[in-house]
mmCIF file with all atom_site columns, C-alpha atoms in Angstrom:
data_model
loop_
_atom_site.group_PDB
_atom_site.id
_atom_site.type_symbol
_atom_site.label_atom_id
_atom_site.label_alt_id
_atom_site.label_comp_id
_atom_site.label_asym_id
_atom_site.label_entity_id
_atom_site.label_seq_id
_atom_site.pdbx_PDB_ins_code
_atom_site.Cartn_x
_atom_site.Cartn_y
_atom_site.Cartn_z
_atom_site.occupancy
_atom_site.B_iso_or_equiv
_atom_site.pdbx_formal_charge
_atom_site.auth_seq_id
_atom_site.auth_comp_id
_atom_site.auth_asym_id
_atom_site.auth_atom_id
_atom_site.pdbx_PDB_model_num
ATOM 1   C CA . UNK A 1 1   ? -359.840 -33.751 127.227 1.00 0.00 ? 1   UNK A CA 1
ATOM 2   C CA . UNK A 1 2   ? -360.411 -34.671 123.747 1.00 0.00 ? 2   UNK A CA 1
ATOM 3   C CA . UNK A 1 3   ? -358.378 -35.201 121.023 1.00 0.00 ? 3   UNK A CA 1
ATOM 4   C CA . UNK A 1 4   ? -358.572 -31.556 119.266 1.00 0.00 ? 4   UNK A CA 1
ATOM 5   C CA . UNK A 1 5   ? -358.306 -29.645 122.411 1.00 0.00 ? 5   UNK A CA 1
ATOM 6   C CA . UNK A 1 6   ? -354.701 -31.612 123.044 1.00 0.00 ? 6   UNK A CA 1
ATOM 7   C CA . UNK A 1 7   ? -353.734 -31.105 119.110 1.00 0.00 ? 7   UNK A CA 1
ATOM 8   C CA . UNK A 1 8   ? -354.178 -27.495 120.197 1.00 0.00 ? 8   UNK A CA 1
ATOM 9   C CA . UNK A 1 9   ? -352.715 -27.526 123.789 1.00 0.00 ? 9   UNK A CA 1
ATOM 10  C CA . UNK A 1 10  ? -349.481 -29.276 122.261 1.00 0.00 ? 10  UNK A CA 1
ATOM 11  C CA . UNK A 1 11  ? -349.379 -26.833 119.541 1.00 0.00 ? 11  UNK A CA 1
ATOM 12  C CA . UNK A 1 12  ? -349.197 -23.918 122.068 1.00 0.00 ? 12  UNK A CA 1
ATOM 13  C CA . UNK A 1 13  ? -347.320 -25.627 124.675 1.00 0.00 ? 13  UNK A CA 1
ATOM 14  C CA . UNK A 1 14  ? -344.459 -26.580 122.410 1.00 0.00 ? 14  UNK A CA 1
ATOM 15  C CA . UNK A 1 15  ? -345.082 -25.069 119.239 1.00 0.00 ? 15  UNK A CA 1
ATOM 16  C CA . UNK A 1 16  ? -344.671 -26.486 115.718 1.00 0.00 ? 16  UNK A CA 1
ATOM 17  C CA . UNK A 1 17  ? -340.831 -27.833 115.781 1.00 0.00 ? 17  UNK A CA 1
ATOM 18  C CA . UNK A 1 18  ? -340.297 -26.016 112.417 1.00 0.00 ? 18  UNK A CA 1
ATOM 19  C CA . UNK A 1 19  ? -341.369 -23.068 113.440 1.00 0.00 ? 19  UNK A CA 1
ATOM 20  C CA . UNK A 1 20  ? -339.050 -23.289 116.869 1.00 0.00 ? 20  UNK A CA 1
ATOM 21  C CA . UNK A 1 21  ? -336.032 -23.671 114.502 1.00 0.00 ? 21  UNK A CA 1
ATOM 22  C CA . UNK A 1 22  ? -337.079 -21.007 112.826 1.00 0.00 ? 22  UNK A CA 1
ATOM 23  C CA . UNK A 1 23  ? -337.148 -18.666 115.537 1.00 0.00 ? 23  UNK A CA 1
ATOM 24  C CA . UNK A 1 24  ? -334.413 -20.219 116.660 1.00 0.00 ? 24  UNK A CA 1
ATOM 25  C CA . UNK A 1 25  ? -332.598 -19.772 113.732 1.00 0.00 ? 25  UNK A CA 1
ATOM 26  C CA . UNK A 1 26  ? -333.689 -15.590 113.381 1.00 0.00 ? 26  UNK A CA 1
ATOM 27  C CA . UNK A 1 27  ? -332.637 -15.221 116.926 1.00 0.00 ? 27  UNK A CA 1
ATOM 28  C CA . UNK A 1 28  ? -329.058 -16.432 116.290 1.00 0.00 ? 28  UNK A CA 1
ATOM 29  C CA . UNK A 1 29  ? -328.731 -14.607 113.356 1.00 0.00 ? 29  UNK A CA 1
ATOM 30  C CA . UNK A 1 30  ? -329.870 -11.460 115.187 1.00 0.00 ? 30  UNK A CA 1
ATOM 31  C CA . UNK A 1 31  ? -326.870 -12.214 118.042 1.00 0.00 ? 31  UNK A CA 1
ATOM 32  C CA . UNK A 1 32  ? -324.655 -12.719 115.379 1.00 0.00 ? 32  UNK A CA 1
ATOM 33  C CA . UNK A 1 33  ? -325.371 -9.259  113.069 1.00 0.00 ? 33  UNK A CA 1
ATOM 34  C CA . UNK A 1 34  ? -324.822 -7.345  116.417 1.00 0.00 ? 34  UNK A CA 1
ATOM 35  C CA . UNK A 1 35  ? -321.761 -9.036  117.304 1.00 0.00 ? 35  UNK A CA 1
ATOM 36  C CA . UNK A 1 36  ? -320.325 -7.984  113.940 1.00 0.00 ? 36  UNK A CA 1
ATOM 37  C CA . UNK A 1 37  ? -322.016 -4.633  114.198 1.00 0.00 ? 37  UNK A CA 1
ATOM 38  C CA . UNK A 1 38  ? -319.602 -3.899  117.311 1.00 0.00 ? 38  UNK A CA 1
ATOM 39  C CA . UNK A 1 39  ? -316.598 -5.841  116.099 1.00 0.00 ? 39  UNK A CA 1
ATOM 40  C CA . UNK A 1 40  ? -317.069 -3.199  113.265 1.00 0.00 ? 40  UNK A CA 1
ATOM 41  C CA . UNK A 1 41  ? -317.298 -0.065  114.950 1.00 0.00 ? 41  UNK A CA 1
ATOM 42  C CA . UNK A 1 42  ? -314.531 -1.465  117.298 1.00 0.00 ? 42  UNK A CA 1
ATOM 43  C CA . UNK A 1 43  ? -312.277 -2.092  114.699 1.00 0.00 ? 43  UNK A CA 1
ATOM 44  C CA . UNK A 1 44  ? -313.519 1.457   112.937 1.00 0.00 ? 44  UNK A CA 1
ATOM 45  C CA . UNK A 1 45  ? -312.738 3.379   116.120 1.00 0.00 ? 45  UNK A CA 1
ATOM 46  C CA . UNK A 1 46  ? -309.572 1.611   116.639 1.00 0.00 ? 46  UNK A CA 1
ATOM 47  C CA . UNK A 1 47  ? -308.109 2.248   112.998 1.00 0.00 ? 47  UNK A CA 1
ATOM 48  C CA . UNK A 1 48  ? -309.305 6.062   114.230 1.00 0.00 ? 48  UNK A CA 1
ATOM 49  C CA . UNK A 1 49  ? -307.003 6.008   116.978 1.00 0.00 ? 49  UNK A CA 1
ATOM 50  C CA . UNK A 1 50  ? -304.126 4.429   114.982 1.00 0.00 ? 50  UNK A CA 1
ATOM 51  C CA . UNK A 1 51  ? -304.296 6.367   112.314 1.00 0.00 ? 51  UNK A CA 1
ATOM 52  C CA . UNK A 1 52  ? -300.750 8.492   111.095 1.00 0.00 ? 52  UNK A CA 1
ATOM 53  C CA . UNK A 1 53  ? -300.773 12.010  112.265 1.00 0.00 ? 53  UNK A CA 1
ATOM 54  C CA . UNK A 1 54  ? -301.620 15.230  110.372 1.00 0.00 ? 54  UNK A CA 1
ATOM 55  C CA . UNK A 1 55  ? -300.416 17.992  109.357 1.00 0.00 ? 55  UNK A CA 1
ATOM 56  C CA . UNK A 1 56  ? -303.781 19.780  111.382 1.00 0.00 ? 56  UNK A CA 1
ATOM 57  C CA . UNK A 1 57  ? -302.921 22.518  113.535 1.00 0.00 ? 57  UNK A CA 1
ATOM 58  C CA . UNK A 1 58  ? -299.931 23.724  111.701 1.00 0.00 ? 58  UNK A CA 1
ATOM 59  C CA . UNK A 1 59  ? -299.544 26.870  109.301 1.00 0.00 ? 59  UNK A CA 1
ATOM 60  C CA . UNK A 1 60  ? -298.353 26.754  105.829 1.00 0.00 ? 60  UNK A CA 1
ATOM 61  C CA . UNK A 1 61  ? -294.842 28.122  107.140 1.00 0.00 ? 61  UNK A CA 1
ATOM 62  C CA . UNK A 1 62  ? -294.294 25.444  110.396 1.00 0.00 ? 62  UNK A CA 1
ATOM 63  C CA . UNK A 1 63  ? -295.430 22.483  107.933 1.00 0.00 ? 63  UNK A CA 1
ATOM 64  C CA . UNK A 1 64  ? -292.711 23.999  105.309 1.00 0.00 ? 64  UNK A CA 1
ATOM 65  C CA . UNK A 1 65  ? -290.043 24.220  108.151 1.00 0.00 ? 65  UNK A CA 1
ATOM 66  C CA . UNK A 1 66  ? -290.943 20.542  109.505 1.00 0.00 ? 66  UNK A CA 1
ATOM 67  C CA . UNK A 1 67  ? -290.574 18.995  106.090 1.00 0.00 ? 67  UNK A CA 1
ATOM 68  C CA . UNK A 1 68  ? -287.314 21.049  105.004 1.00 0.00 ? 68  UNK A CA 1
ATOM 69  C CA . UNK A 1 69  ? -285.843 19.130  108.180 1.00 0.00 ? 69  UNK A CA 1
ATOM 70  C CA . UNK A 1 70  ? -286.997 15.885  106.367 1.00 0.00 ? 70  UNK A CA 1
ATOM 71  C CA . UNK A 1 71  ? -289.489 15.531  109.334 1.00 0.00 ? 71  UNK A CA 1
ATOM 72  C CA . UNK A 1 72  ? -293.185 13.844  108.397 1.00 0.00 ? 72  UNK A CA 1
ATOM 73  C CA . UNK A 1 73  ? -295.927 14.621  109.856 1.00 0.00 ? 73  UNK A CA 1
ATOM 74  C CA . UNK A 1 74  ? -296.369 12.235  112.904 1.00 0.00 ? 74  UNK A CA 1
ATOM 75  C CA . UNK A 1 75  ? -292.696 13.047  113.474 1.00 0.00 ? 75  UNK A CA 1
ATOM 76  C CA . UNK A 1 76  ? -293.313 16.928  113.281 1.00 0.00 ? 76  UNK A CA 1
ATOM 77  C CA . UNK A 1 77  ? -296.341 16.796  115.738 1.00 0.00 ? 77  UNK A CA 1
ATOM 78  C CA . UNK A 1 78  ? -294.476 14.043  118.066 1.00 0.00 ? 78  UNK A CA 1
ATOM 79  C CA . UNK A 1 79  ? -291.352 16.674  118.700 1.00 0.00 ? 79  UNK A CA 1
ATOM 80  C CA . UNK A 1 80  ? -294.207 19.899  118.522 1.00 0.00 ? 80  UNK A CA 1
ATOM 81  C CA . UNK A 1 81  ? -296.323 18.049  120.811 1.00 0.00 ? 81  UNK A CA 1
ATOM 82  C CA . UNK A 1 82  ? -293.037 17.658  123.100 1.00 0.00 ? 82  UNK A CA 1
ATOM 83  C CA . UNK A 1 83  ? -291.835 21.188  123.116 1.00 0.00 ? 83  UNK A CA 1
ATOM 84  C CA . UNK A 1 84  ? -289.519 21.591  120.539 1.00 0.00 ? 84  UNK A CA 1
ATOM 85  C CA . UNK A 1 85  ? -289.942 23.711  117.502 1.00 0.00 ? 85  UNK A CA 1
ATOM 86  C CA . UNK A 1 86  ? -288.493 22.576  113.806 1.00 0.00 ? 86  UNK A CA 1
ATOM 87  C CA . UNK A 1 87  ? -285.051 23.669  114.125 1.00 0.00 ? 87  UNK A CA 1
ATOM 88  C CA . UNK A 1 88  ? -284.677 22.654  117.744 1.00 0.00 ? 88  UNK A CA 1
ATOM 89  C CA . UNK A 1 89  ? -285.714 19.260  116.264 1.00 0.00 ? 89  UNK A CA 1
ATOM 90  C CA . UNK A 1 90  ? -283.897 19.153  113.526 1.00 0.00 ? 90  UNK A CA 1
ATOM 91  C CA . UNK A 1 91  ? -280.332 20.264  116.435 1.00 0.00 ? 91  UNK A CA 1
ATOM 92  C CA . UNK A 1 92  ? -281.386 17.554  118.443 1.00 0.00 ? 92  UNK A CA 1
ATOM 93  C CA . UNK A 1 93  ? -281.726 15.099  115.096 1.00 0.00 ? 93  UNK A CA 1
ATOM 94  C CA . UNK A 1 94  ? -278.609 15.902  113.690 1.00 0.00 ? 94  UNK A CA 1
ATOM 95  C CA . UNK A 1 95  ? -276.529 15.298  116.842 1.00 0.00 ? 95  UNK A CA 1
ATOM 96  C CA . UNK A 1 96  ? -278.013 11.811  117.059 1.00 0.00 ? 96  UNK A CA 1
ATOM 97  C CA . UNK A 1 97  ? -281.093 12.014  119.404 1.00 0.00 ? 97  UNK A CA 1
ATOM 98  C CA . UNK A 1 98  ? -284.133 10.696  119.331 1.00 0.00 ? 98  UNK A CA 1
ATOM 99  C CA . UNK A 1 99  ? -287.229 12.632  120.859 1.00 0.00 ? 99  UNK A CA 1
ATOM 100 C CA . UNK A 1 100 ? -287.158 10.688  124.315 1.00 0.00 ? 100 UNK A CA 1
ATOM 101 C CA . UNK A 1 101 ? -283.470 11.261  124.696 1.00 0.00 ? 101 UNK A CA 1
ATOM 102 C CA . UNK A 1 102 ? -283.354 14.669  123.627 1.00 0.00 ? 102 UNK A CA 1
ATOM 103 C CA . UNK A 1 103 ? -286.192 15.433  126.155 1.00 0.00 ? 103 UNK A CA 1
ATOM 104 C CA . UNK A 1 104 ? -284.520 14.040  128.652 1.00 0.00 ? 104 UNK A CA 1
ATOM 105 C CA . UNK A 1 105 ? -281.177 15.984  128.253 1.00 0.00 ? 105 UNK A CA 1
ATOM 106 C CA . UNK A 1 106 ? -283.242 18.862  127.238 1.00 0.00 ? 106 UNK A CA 1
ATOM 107 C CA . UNK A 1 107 ? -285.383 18.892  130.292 1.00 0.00 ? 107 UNK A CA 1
ATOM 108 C CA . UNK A 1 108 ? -281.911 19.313  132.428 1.00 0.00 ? 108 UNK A CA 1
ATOM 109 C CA . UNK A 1 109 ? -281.167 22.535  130.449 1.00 0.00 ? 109 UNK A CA 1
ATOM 110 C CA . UNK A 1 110 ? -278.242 20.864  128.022 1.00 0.00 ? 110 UNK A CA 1
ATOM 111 C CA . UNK A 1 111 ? -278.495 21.700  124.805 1.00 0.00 ? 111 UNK A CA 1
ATOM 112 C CA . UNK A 1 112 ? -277.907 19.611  121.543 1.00 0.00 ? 112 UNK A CA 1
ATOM 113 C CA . UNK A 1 113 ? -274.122 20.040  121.553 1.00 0.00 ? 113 UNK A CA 1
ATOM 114 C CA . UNK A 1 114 ? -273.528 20.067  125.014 1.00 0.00 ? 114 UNK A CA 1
ATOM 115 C CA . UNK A 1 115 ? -275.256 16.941  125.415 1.00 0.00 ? 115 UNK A CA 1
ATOM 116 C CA . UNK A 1 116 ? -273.408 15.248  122.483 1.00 0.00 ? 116 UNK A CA 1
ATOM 117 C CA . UNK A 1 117 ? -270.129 16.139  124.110 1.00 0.00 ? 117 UNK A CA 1
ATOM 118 C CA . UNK A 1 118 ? -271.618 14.723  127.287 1.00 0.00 ? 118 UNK A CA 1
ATOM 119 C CA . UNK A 1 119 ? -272.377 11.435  125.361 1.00 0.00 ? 119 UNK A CA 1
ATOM 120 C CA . UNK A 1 120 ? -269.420 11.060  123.216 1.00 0.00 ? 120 UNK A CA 1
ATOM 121 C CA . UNK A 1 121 ? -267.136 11.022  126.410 1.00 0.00 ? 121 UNK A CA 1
ATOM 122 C CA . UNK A 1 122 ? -269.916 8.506   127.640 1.00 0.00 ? 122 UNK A CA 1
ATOM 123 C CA . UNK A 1 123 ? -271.770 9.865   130.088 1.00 0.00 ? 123 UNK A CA 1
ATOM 124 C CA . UNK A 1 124 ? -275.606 9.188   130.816 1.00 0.00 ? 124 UNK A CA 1
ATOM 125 C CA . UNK A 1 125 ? -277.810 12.051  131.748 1.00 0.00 ? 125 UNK A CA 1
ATOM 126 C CA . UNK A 1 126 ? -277.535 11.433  135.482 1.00 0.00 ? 126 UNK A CA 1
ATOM 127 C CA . UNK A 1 127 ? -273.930 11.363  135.236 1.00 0.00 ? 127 UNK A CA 1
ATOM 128 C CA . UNK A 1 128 ? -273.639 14.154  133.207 1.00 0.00 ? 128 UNK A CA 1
ATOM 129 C CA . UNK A 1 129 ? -275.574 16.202  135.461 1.00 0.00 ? 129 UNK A CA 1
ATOM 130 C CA . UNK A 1 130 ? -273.634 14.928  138.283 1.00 0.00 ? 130 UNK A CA 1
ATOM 131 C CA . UNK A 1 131 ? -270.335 15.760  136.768 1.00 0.00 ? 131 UNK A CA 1
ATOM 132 C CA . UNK A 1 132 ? -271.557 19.336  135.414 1.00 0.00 ? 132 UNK A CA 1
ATOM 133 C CA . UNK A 1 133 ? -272.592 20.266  139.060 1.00 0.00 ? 133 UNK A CA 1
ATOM 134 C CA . UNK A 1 134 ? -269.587 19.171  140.412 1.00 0.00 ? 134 UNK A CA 1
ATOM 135 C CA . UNK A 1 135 ? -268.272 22.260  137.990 1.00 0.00 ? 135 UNK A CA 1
ATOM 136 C CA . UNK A 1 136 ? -266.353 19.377  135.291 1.00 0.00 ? 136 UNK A CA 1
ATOM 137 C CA . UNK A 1 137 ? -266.818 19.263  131.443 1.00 0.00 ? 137 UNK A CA 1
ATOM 138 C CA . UNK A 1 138 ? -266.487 16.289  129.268 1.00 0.00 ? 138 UNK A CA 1
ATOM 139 C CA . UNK A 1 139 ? -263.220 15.819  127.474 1.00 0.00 ? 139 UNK A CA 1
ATOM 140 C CA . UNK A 1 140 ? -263.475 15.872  123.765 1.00 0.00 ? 140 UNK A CA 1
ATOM 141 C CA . UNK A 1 141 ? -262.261 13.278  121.837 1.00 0.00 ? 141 UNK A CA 1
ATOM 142 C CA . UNK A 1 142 ? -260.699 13.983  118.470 1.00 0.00 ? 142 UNK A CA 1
#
């Protein structure tokens, strides 16, 4: 072969080095725009799912109720999305439970009072509903 025919061969065998870099360089910058293209909408859908409940799907009235309680709104739709309405909510507040606790007693048909009495005299749920079907009350302690 002669000398221009291997010139050309090289050139298309291997390319211009340059130019290889180049390409090189375009692809990783390519790889690198999507990987912060989906670290983006990642962290956009994630900031979505994190952000602080609304007031959406509430009237004008339940909104006023929840906030006279001194409920905001990811409280309000926490306890709404649990069952409880702004003044059962505000019972179960005031006599010192938090939403999991007050479903649990809840969901074993005490109510707000009853279950403080249970819990004052130191009884769990369980025990509480142990002691209730066994036909006892707590004491109350004054």
């Amino acid at each position: 072969m002669n000398q221009p025919a291997n010139d050309v061969l090289s050139k298309v065998v291997s390319g211009n080095p340059a130019d290889e870099m180049s390409r090189t360089d375009d692809l990783t910058k390519e790889c690198d725009m999507k990987k912060l293209s989906l670290a983006m909408i990642i962290l956009a859908l994630s900031a979505c799912a994190s952000s602080p409940a609304t007031w959406k799907g509430m009237s004008e009235r339940d909104i006023a109720e929840w906030k006279e309680i001194g409920f905001n709104a990811e409280q309000a739709q926490a306890w709404k999305g649990a069952g409880f309405n702004a003044e059962q909510s505000s019972s179960w507040s005031k006599q010192g439970f938090n939403l999991e606790t007050a479903q649990s007693w809840k969901s074993q048909s005490f109510n707000p009072q009853e279950a403080n009495s249970w819990k004052t005299g130191g009884f769990d749920v369980e025990s509480a509903v142990e002691s209730r079907d066994k036909g006892l009350t707590p004491v109350k302690v004054e």
